[in-house]
Amino acid sequence: MTMPARQGIDALTEKEKQTLRLIVRGHDAKSVAVTLGLSVHTINERLRDARRKLMVSSSREAARLLLDAETPENLGDERTGEDARSAANDVGQAPDDGAAPARRRLPVLIGVMLMTFALGLLALTLMPGATQAPPAATAPATAAPDAARQFLELVDAGRWSESYTRFGAAFRKLNSEQVWSEVSQRVRPPLGAVVSRTLQGQETIPVPPAGVEMLKFRTRFATGGEKIETVTVNQEGGEWKVVGVTIE
């Protein structure tokens, strides 16, 4: 790898690297946004900054350069000791296909008070080739905020088993109720009781089979202060099921 390319890689932020790793695995900006619970505008900004730093015109090319830099042979040639271990850990922190096991992300969840229980599980559900039957009936989008609120209220109350039933089949297939409960108990209680929760916005993400709804709430916790909760729901069997939830 040339020196300018290496300097560009070193200049990337962790968020930009995370975004490029998803791009190299076949995602586009929209599906990356859904996976990470962010707006498409935010993802496009990350990609634009990454392209500028790497001096390329294509996000795919930027992603390829990062992939080349993080392959074992490159890491072995150019990084040793702590640098090599740091790079290896950095690769491991990003979901391979958006479906990283919850236990793998546990240190990140606790360390920065970030709840990402379903990070990327949405992407798995929506990726081409994923097995998913069309909904038996269509639930109105206006019902999505209520479904999200009900789920969050169960989490607030520590009713882990009941909240687990509100997840879609893709999440439940990859994450057991025990995993969900263990992660929830470590991450949610430190935030304290909910002081207020206000719906800030609802965005429809037009992905098959019937699209998903991304709900953002501005929530103030007694201990954790003000956070943005993002709950993404998908229609399943005529009901809105949770496929992604973050608190940051």
Backbone as a ProteinNet text record, in pm:
[ID]
protein_1_A
[PRIMARY]
MTMPARQGIDALTEKEKQTLRLIVRGHDAKSVAVTLGLSVHTINERLRDARRKLMVSSSREAARLLLDAETPENLGDERTGEDARSAANDVGQAPDDGAAPARRRLPVLIGVMLMTFALGLLALTLMPGATQAPPAATAPATAAPDAARQFLELVDAGRWSESYTRFGAAFRKLNSEQVWSEVSQRVRPPLGAVVSRTLQGQETIPVPPAGVEMLKFRTRFATGGEKIETVTVNQEGGEWKVVGVTIE
[TERTIARY]
84.5	0	87.2	53.2	133	122.5	221.2	222.1	99.3	57.1	-64.5	-187.2	-197	-312	-309.1	-189.4	-177.5	-213.3	-169.4	-203.1	-352.8	-416.2	-561.4	-633.3	-585.8	-646	-631.8	-514.1	-490.4	-575.7	-614.9	-694.3	-842.5	-886.2	-1027.4	-1067.1	-1186.7	-1240.2	-1295.9	-1318.7	-1373.8	-1512.9	-1591.2	-1725	-1717.4	-1619.7	-1602.2	-1557.9	-1469.4	-1425.6	-1542.2	-1622.9	-1738.9	-1830.7	-1852.9	-1939.8	-1878.9	-1749.2	-1683.4	-1682.4	-1670.7	-1671.7	-1806.1	-1912.6	-2043.9	-2058.2	-2002.9	-2007.7	-1936.5	-1820.7	-1743	-1813.6	-1909	-1982.7	-2114.2	-2129.9	-2243	-2355.1	-2344.9	-2448.9	-2437.1	-2547.8	-2542.2	-2568.6	-2567.1	-2580.9	-2711.8	-2818.1	-2948.7	-2952.1	-2899.4	-2903.2	-2804.6	-2693.6	-2602.3	-2673.6	-2749.8	-2824	-2923	-2992.9	-3089.2	-3017.3	-2906.5	-2831.5	-2782.4	-2732.1	-2673.4	-2773.5	-2896.9	-2997.5	-2970.6	-2913.1	-2879.8	-2952.5	-2943.7	-3006	-2914.5	-2973.7	-2895.3	-2802	-2847.5	-2765.1	-2635.4	-2646.3	-2527.7	-2431.6	-2485.2	-2400.4	-2332.2	-2406.9	-2347	-2236	-2251.6	-2146	-2020.3	-2039.4	-1924.7	-1852.3	-1930.4	-1870.1	-1798.7	-1856.9	-1793.1	-1659.1	-1657.2	-1533	-1428.3	-1472.9	-1379.3	-1319.9	-1403.8	-1353.8	-1251.4	-1279.5	-1186.8	-1052	-1055.3	-930.4	-850.3	-921.3	-852.8	-828.4	-879.5	-858.4	-910.4	-1033.2	-1098.5	-1236.8	-1296.1	-1427.1	-1540.3	-1507.5	-1608.9	-1602.7	-1720.2	-1725.6	-1681.3	-1711.5	-1667.6	-1515.2	-1453.7	-1307.5	-1248.7	-1311.4	-1265.1	-1276.3	-1387.4	-1406.3	-1302.3	-1269.3	-1170.4	-1032.8	-998.5	-870.2	-861.3	-971.7	-972.9	-959.6	-1030.7	-1022.2	-879.6	-815.2	-676.7	-584.9	-611.5	-526.4	-545.6	-665.3	-695.2	-684.6	-640.8	-618.1	-497.5	-492.9	-384.7	-246.1	-227.6	-93.2	-47.6	-139.9	-102.5	-76.9	-163.5	-143.6	-10.8	23.9	148	268.2	258.8	371.9	395.7	285.5	300.6	270.5	214.1	180.2	232.5	290	341.5	299.2	314.3	287.5	149	143.1	14.3	-65.4	2.8	-68.6	-142.3	-77.4	-141.5	-259.2	-240.7	-351.6	-467	-435.3	-539.8	-617	-548	-615.1	-702.4	-653.7	-732.7	-859.1	-847.2	-965.7	-1062.5	-1008.4	-1092.9	-1176.2	-1115.2	-1190.3	-1298.7	-1266.9	-1363.1	-1482.7	-1468.3	-1579	-1688.4	-1657.4	-1759	-1831.4	-1966.5	-2040	-2004.2	-1984.2	-1945	-2052.9	-2175.1	-2282.7	-2398.6	-2362.7	-2467.2	-2533.7	-2482.9	-2549.9	-2453.4	-2373.5	-2278.5	-2352.4	-2310.2	-2375.7	-2370.8	-2475.6	-2483.4	-2367	-2322.7	-2215.8	-2085.9	-2065.8	-1943.9	-1936.9	-2050.6	-2055	-2069.3	-2076.5	-2106.3	-2010.8	-1876.2	-1787	-1817.3	-1853.1	-1886	-2014.6	-2112.3	-2241.4	-2225.8	-2151.5	-2139.1	-2045.4	-1936.7	-1833.7	-1882.2	-1971.8	-2015.7	-2164.8	-2225	-2368	-2448.4	-2410.2	-2478.3	-2550.6	-2681.6	-2760.4	-2773.7	-2713.9	-2722.5	-2759.9	-2864.9	-2902.9	-2927.8	-2978.1	-3012.5	-2932.7	-2816.9	-2736.8	-2708.7	-2760.4	-2733.3	-2827	-2901.8	-2996.7	-3103.2	-3131	-3220.7	-3163.6	-3033.8	-2970.6	-2982.4	-2967	-2978.1	-3117.9	-3215.9	-3353.5	-3380.3	-3314.8	-3346.3	-3251.2	-3144.7	-3048.5	-3109.3	-3069.7	-3120.5	-3094.8	-3195.3	-3181.4	-3228.3	-3253.2	-3300.3	-3441.5	-3467.4	-3598.8	-3692.8	-3795.1	-3892.5	-4023.7	-4125.3	-4255.5	-4320.2	-4398	-4468.5	-4565.5	-4591.7	-4685.2	-4824.2	-4892.6	-5026.6	-5125.3	-5098	-5184	-5096.5	-5148.9	-5070.2	-5108.6	-5010.1	-5033.4	-5005	-5092.6	-5071	-4944.6	-4875.6	-4752.3	-4777.9	-4900.1	-4933.1	-4930.1	-4935.7	-4932.5	-4789.1	-4691.5	-4552.1	-4501.3	-4530.8	-4483.1	-4536.2	-4662.1	-4718.5	-4645.3	-4614.9	-4542.6	-4404.4	-4338.9	-4205.6	-4212.2	-4310	-4325	-4353.1	-4441.1	-4475.3	-4352.2	-4270.3	-4148.1	-4055.4	-4034.6	-3945.2	-3995.7	-4124.4	-4180.7	-4156.8	-4160.8	-4128.6	-3982.3	-3895.5	-3753.3	-3732.9	-3803.9	-3794.1	-3828.6	-3928.3	-3976.3	-3893	-3792.8	-3710.3	-3781.5	-3881.2	-3956.6	-3891.9	-3774.6	-3692.8	-3760.7	-3821.4	-3885.2	-3999	-4078.1	-4192.2	-4145.6	-4041.4	-3990.9	-3929.5	-3872.9	-3811	-3913.3	-4036.9	-4141.4	-4179.1	-4139.1	-4170.8	-4071.4	-3963.7	-3867.5	-3918.7	-3869.2	-3902.7	-3830.8	-3869.8	-3816.6	-3666.3	-3614.8	-3471	-3387.5	-3430	-3357.1	-3363.7	-3482.4	-3499.7	-3428.4	-3409.2	-3337.7	-3189.8	-3134.2	-2991.3	-2956	-3052.5	-3025.4	-3127.6	-3079.4	-3170.1	-3224.6	-3330.4	-3387.9	-3286.6	-3205.2	-3104.6	-3001.5	-2956.6	-2860.2	-2921.3	-3042.9	-3111.9	-3123.5	-3163	-3180.7	-3049.5	-2943.9	-2814.1	-2762	-2770.1	-2722.7	-2808.9	-2939.3	-3031.5	-3004.4	-2984.3	-2963.5	-2833.8	-2736.2	-2609.8	-2613.3	-2695.3	-2691.3	-2802.6	-2924.9	-3037.8	-3048.5	-3038.9	-3058.2	-2968.6	-2840	-2758	-2812.6	-2899	-2955.5	-3058.5	-3116.3	-3216.2	-3356	-3448.2	-3587.5	-3604	-3709.1	-3739	-3808	-3752.1	-3812.1	-3909.8	-3868.8	-3956.6	-3912.6	-4007	-3978	-4067.4	-4005.3	-4079.2	-4040.7	-4140.2	-4113.4	-4060.4	-3938.9	-3875.5	-3899	-3921.8	-3942.3	-3965	-4022.2	-4049	-4010.3	-3929.6	-3881.9	-3914.7	-3971	-4000.3	-3881.6	-3827.8	-3716	-3773	-3771.3	-3835.9	-3752.8	-3751.5	-3681.2	-3782.4	-3756	-3849.9	-3852.8	-3963.8	-4078.6	-4180.9	-4188	-4292.3	-4240	-4108.2	-4051	-4044.1	-3963.8	-3953.9	-3974.9	-4008.7	-4029	-3922.9	-3853.3	-3751.3	-3804.2	-3818.8	-3871.9	-3760.6	-3750.1	-3650	-3719	-3677.3	-3732.2	-3621	-3653.9	-3562.3	-3605.7	-3519.6	-3556.1	-3459.2	-3514.1	-3430.2	-3441.3	-3324.5	-3317.7	-3269.2	-3313.6	-3279.6	-3129.7	-3060.8	-2916.1	-2836.8	-2884.5	-2809.7	-2822.4	-2909.1	-2926.2	-3007.5	-2992.5	-3071.2	-3005.1	-3083.9	-3036.2	-3133.8	-3084.9	-3170.8	-3192	-3317.2	-3351.6	-3405.9	-3351.8	-3399.1	-3449.7	-3576.5	-3637.2	-3683.5	-3636.7	-3676.3	-3767.8	-3882.2	-3981.7	-4014.7	-4049.2	-4077.7	-4209.9	-4286.9	-4413.8	-4390.1	-4452.8	-4440.2	-4572.1	-4637.4	-4765.5	-4871.3	-4864	-4964.4	-4938.8	-4822.4	-4788.9	-4652.6	-4628.7	-4497.7	-4408.5	-4296.9	-4200.3	-4068.9	-4001.6	-3876.6	-3763.4	-3685.9	-3569.6	-3442.1	-3452.1	-3333.7	-3363.9	-3270.7	-3290.5	-3153.8	-3138.8	-3016.9	-3050.2	-2959.8	-2968.3	-2831	-2827.2	-2697.5	-2712.8
-119.5	0	123.3	223.5	344.3	426.7	514.4	598.2	689.1	755.9	838.3	757.3	634.2	549.7	512.7	478.6	444.7	563.6	681.5	801	825.5	798.7	814.1	716.7	591.5	489.6	531.6	578	618.9	739.7	820.8	940.4	908.9	789.9	753.1	742.5	787.7	768.7	628.1	584.6	450.7	438.5	546.2	542.5	529.6	596.8	587	445.6	388	250.2	152.9	171.1	84.8	88.5	208.5	225.2	157.9	175.2	115.8	-36.3	-91	-237.7	-295.3	-223.2	-269.4	-252.3	-144.7	-122.9	-235.5	-276.2	-379.3	-514.5	-529	-655.3	-650.6	-551.4	-550.2	-455.5	-384.9	-288.7	-161.9	-91	43.1	141.1	270.4	370.8	354	319.9	307.9	190.7	74.8	-41.5	-25.8	47.1	77.1	163.1	261.7	349.5	270.3	177.8	94.7	8.5	-51.1	-140.8	-70	51.5	124.3	213.9	218.7	302.4	451.1	487.1	626.7	674.9	804.1	856.6	832.8	828.3	812.7	932.7	1049.3	1169.8	1153.4	1098.8	1077.3	980.5	871.4	771.7	832.3	909.6	973.3	1070.3	1138	1228.3	1149.9	1036	951.7	904	859.4	808.4	919	1037.4	1149.2	1184.3	1187.2	1219.3	1110.6	983.4	872.7	881.4	911.7	924.7	1037.7	1147.2	1260.9	1223.4	1156	1118.9	1018.3	928.9	826.3	870	988.4	1046.4	954.3	905.6	823.1	881.1	845.6	900.1	803.6	679.2	576.3	524.7	511	454	308.7	236.1	97.2	89	183.2	184.5	216.7	308.7	341.8	220.1	148	28	-77.5	-89.9	-189.3	-156.3	-27.1	13.5	-20.2	1.9	-32.9	-183.4	-258.8	-404.7	-451.8	-395.1	-431.9	-401.7	-287.6	-246.2	-335	-394.1	-472.8	-623.1	-664.5	-806.9	-849.4	-976.2	-1022.2	-996.2	-1016.4	-997.6	-853.2	-758.1	-617.6	-578.4	-631.4	-601.1	-657.1	-775.1	-837.6	-763.8	-707.1	-638.3	-502	-433.5	-293.4	-262.9	-359	-329.7	-441.3	-403.5	-501.2	-462.3	-556.4	-528.3	-476.3	-365	-308.4	-263.4	-212.2	-167.9	-282.5	-398.2	-512.6	-560.9	-564.1	-609.7	-512.4	-382.6	-281.1	-295.3	-317.7	-332	-454.6	-565.1	-688.2	-668.9	-598.1	-573.3	-483.1	-387.2	-293.8	-367.1	-464.1	-542.2	-621.6	-676.6	-761.5	-687.5	-556.8	-483.3	-453.8	-455.8	-425	-551.1	-548.7	-667.9	-711.8	-842.8	-894.4	-874.6	-904.4	-885.3	-812.7	-743.1	-674.2	-762.7	-882.9	-974.5	-1027	-939	-982	-1030.5	-1141.8	-1192	-1087.3	-1081.5	-980.8	-993.6	-1116.7	-1135.2	-1075.4	-1072.9	-1018.3	-867.9	-801.2	-656	-609.9	-701.7	-666.1	-562.6	-574	-471.4	-333.3	-324.9	-196.2	-142.7	-229.9	-188	-122.8	-189	-140.9	-21.4	-27.7	75	213.1	225.1	357.3	376.6	294.8	305.5	299.3	212.3	200.6	68.9	73.9	-47.5	-75.9	-182.1	-217.3	-363.8	-399.2	-539.4	-603.6	-524.7	-584	-520.9	-467.1	-402.5	-497.1	-462.6	-544.7	-661.3	-698.9	-807.9	-765.7	-637.8	-584.2	-608.8	-585.5	-605.4	-749.8	-842.7	-983.9	-1015.6	-958.9	-982.9	-930.4	-819.4	-751.6	-783.4	-858	-888.2	-977.4	-959.8	-1045.1	-1190.7	-1272.7	-1414.8	-1456.8	-1358.8	-1394.8	-1450.5	-1553.3	-1616.2	-1539.1	-1483.3	-1406.7	-1404.9	-1457	-1461.7	-1324.4	-1289.5	-1161.3	-1156.6	-1037.9	-1028.5	-1073.4	-1139.4	-1189.6	-1074.9	-966.6	-849.6	-727.1	-612.8	-489.8	-409	-385	-301.6	-157	-63.5	76.2	132.2	218.1	278.3	362.7	412.8	495.2	413.5	279.2	193.4	163.5	195.2	163.9	233.5	364.1	428.9	362.1	319.1	252.7	121.7	46.5	-79.6	-54.8	50.3	83.9	126	208.7	254	137.5	48.8	-65.8	-151.9	-169.2	-246.7	-177.9	-46.6	27.1	26.6	31.7	30.3	-104	-212	-343.6	-349.5	-290.5	-285.1	-198.4	-85.3	3.1	-72.1	-157.8	-230.6	-354.2	-381.3	-499.4	-629.1	-621.2	-742.5	-801.2	-859.6	-906.1	-1014.5	-1111.9	-1222.1	-1172.4	-1082.7	-1031	-942	-862.9	-776.5	-860.7	-974.5	-1062.6	-1110.7	-1130.1	-1176.9	-1071.2	-946.3	-839.5	-832.2	-911.1	-912.7	-997.5	-965.9	-1044.2	-1178	-1263.1	-1398.8	-1401.2	-1308	-1307.1	-1286.4	-1192.9	-1168.5	-1290.3	-1345.9	-1458.6	-1584.3	-1592.9	-1708.9	-1702	-1582.3	-1565.6	-1535.3	-1491.6	-1453.2	-1516.9	-1591.2	-1656.9	-1555.2	-1595.4	-1509.4	-1485.8	-1585.7	-1571.7	-1464.4	-1465.1	-1364.2	-1224.8	-1211.9	-1082	-1036.1	-1125.7	-1090.1	-1049.3	-1125	-1095.4	-959.1	-931.2	-802.4	-689.1	-709.2	-605.6	-570.2	-671.4	-647.7	-572.9	-587.7	-517.7	-374.6	-352.4	-222.9	-128.6	-177.7	-87.4	-30.6	-109.1	-54.4	64.3	69.5	185.8	319.6	318.2	443.4	501.7	417.6	465.5	471.9	525.8	534.8	638	619.8	715.4	837.7	954.3	1079.3	1130.3	1122.7	1164.3	1093.6	1077.9	1015.3	1080.6	1140.2	1211.5	1159.3	1130.5	1087.2	1204.8	1188.3	1294.5	1282.1	1161.4	1144.2	999.9	981.8	849.2	850.2	753.7	746.8	610	610	485.1	448.2	329.3	281	182.8	216	133.3	11.3	-87.8	-211.9	-325.8	-432.2	-542.6	-621.4	-693.3	-706.7	-593.2	-528.1	-427.3	-300	-283.2	-164	-174	-87.9	-82.4	61.5	76.7	208.7	231.1	342.5	377.3	490.6	464.1	561.8	612.6	743.9	802.9	874.7	842	903.7	978.2	1095.7	1167.5	1135.4	1064.8	1013.8	1063.8	1109.8	1150.8	1045.4	996.6	896	960.5	906.7	964	964.1	860	848.5	874	823.3	829.7	958.8	1048.9	1175.1	1158	1250	1248	1160.5	1073.6	982.7	985.7	937.9	916.6	765.9	724.2	583.6	565.4	471	440.9	297.9	283.2	150.3	131.6	26.8	-3.9	-125	-111.5	-218.7	-261.9	-388.9	-449.8	-526	-526.6	-598.7	-748.7	-820.5	-965.6	-1024	-1099.9	-1157.8	-1054.3	-939.3	-835.8	-751.1	-769.6	-691.3	-625.5	-518.8	-455.8	-525.9	-580	-649.4	-572.1	-571	-497.5	-574.1	-502.3	-564.6	-486.8	-373.9	-297.8	-199.9	-184	-87.6	-37.5	93.2	153	264	285.9	400.5	465.6	592	659.7	806.7
0	0	0	-82	-92.8	34.7	54.3	173.5	181.3	71.2	79.3	117.9	63.2	97.1	244.2	296	437.6	525.1	486.7	563.7	562.7	447.1	438.7	529.7	532.6	620.1	765.1	802.8	941.4	980.4	881.4	910	928.9	888.1	901.3	1048.1	1079.7	1214	1226	1350.2	1371.2	1308.3	1311.2	1252.3	1100.9	1040.9	896.2	857.8	937.7	910.7	924.1	1027.7	1048.3	927	874.7	758.5	635.8	613.7	496.8	504.6	624.7	638	594.3	620.8	575.7	425.1	370.6	226.2	153.4	203.7	135.1	139.7	230.2	240.3	162.8	79.2	-12	23.2	134.9	171.7	86.7	74.8	18.8	133.2	103.1	208.4	285.3	214.6	279.4	376.4	334	422.7	537.7	516.2	626.4	729.7	681	771.8	856	791.5	864.1	965.8	925	1012.4	1137.5	1120.8	1233.2	1304.9	1254.9	1319.1	1303.5	1187.4	1160.4	1035.6	1008.6	887.7	768.2	648.8	526.8	510.6	552.1	543.2	622.7	742.8	826.1	760.2	704.3	638.2	516.3	437.8	320	358.8	471	518.4	554.3	622.3	657.6	532	433.5	310.2	234.2	231.9	162.6	226.5	359.9	429.8	407	404.4	381.2	240.9	141.5	3.7	-6.4	62.8	58.9	119.8	233.1	299.6	218.3	148.7	70.5	-73.1	-107.3	-240	-350.8	-331.7	-432.9	-458.9	-571.1	-607.4	-577.4	-542.5	-520.5	-377.3	-315.9	-181.3	-182	-290.7	-302.3	-306.1	-376.8	-383.5	-246.6	-175.1	-40.5	50.8	37.3	118.3	84.2	-45.4	-86.7	-29.8	-27.7	27.9	176.5	248.9	390.6	409.1	325.6	333.9	309.7	208.1	178.3	296.8	360.2	472	593.9	605.9	724.9	703.4	584.2	563.5	643.9	687.3	774.1	718.3	585.5	530.6	541.7	519.6	531.1	675.6	763.8	904.8	952.1	902.9	943.6	890.3	770.2	710.3	773	806.5	842.6	987.8	1062.4	1199.6	1288.4	1399.9	1493.3	1632.8	1725.9	1866.8	1891	1964.9	2003.6	1883.4	1778.1	1658.8	1595.3	1584.2	1521.4	1603	1737.6	1821.5	1814.9	1811.1	1801.5	1672.8	1561.3	1432.1	1430.8	1488.5	1489.5	1568.9	1684.3	1765.1	1692.3	1618	1544.2	1442.2	1372	1273.6	1341.9	1458.2	1526.5	1578.7	1603.2	1661.7	1561.9	1434.8	1333.5	1295.4	1283.6	1245.2	1105.1	1088.1	957.5	853.9	889.3	793.2	859.4	968.9	1042	1141.3	1166.8	1257.7	1361.1	1420	1520.3	1642.9	1703.9	1824.3	1934	2014	2118.5	2216	2247.6	2344.5	2292.8	2163.4	2106.1	2124.3	2129.6	2140.6	2284.7	2380.4	2517.8	2574.4	2556.8	2611.2	2555.2	2428.3	2367.9	2426.8	2442.9	2495.6	2632	2719	2855.1	2861.5	2786.1	2793.8	2756.2	2659.5	2616.1	2634.3	2717.7	2743.8	2614.8	2525.6	2396.9	2391.3	2377.7	2361.7	2214.2	2167.5	2026.6	2016.7	2081.4	2092	1957	1860.4	1731.6	1620.2	1652.2	1550.1	1435.9	1317.3	1200.7	1182.4	1284.5	1264.8	1165.2	1164.5	1063.7	925.1	909.3	779.4	735.1	830.1	795.6	745	811.3	771	631.2	596.5	472.8	358.4	385.5	280.7	173.5	49.1	-57.4	-24.9	-47.1	-23	114.7	204.7	336.9	325.3	400.8	397.9	487.1	428.3	504.2	427.6	490.1	424.7	428.4	326.5	327.1	443.4	496.5	608.3	567.8	662.7	634.4	620.5	689.5	680.9	693.9	656.3	661.4	783.6	870.1	987.1	948	984.2	945.7	1008.5	934.1	984.6	1108.8	1121.8	1238.7	1367.3	1354.3	1472.4	1516.4	1431.6	1462	1589.5	1609.2	1732.5	1858.8	1856	1973	2000.6	1894.2	1910.7	1969.3	1921.8	1972.9	2118.9	2152.5	2290.8	2385.2	2342.7	2427.2	2454.2	2350.6	2367.6	2468	2451.3	2540	2684.4	2700.7	2835.9	2903.8	2827.2	2884	2927.3	2844.6	2879.8	3003.4	3008.8	3125.8	3254.2	3244.8	3361.8	3392.7	3311.3	3334.3	3301.5	3216.8	3179.9	3054.2	3074.7	2962.8	2881	2948.6	2875.9	2788.6	2843.5	2767.7	2652.8	2676.9	2569.8	2458.6	2493.6	2393.9	2292.1	2336.1	2244.4	2142	2164.7	2070.7	1954.6	1961.1	1851.5	1735.8	1616.7	1499.3	1499.3	1407.3	1401.4	1375.7	1295.3	1263.5	1389.2	1473.4	1597.6	1687.9	1705	1796.7	1748.1	1617.4	1563.7	1599.3	1602.9	1626.6	1771.8	1850	1988.2	2081.1	2176.5	2270.8	2370.2	2437.9	2540.9	2652.6	2680.8	2785.6	2750.1	2624.9	2580.6	2593.1	2545.7	2554	2697.9	2786.4	2927.7	2992.4	2963.6	3024.4	2980.3	2850.1	2800.5	2855.6	2856.6	2904.3	3049.9	3132.1	3274.7	3302.6	3215.3	3235.4	3182.3	3080.2	3012.8	3055.3	3067.2	3088.9	3230.3	3337	3471.7	3506.9	3463.8	3499.8	3451.4	3351.6	3301.4	3396.6	3480.8	3575.2	3514.9	3593.2	3549.2	3438.7	3358.1	3252	3311.7	3284.4	3329.5	3224	3097.4	2988.1	2860.7	2770.5	2640.4	2536	2434.5	2331.4	2194	2112.2	1975.6	1895.4	1841.2	1764.1	1614.3	1568	1424.4	1386.2	1269.9	1215.3	1067.9	1029.7	891.7	832.9	714.9	645	556.9	578.1	497.7	395.2	267.3	164.3	124.9	212.8	182.2	179.9	102.3	93.4	224.2	252.3	162.9	174.5	291.6	308.7	371.8	375.7	435.5	587.1	646.4	791.7	836.4	963.7	1022.1	1129.5	1119.3	1217.4	1304.4	1433.4	1527.7	1617.6	1631	1718.8	1834.5	1955.3	2075.4	2149.2	2200.2	2288	2430.3	2502.2	2633.9	2739.3	2851.5	2964.4	3074.2	3116.7	3221.6	3351.2	3463.3	3593.3	3617.5	3572.4	3594.5	3467.6	3357.4	3231.7	3154.7	3200.6	3129.2	3002.2	2908.7	2785.9	2679.8	2619.5	2515.9	2399.1	2285.3	2169.7	2155.9	2165.7	2147.6	2005.9	1935.1	1800.4	1798	1764.7	1754.9	1610.9	1547.7	1410.5	1413.8	1348	1350.2	1208.1	1197.2	1068	1078.7	971.8	974.2	963.8	1052.6	1055.1	1104.7	1020.3	1059.2	1090.8	1022.2	1044.4	1167.3	1232.8	1351	1331.6	1408	1405.8	1505.6	1456.3	1540.7	1541.1	1653.7	1667.7	1599.9	1518.2	1453.1	1482	1551.7	1586.4	1697.2	1793.1	1900.7	1945.3	1952.4	2002.8	2100.4	2194.4	2284.9	2283.1	2245.7	2241.8	2273
[MASK]
++++++++++++++++++++++++++++++++++++++++++++++++++++++++++++++++++++++++++++++++++++++++++++++++++++++++++++++++++++++++++++++++++++++++++++++++++++++++++++++++++++++++++++++++++++++++++++++++++++++++++++++++++++++++++++++++++++++++++++++++++++++++

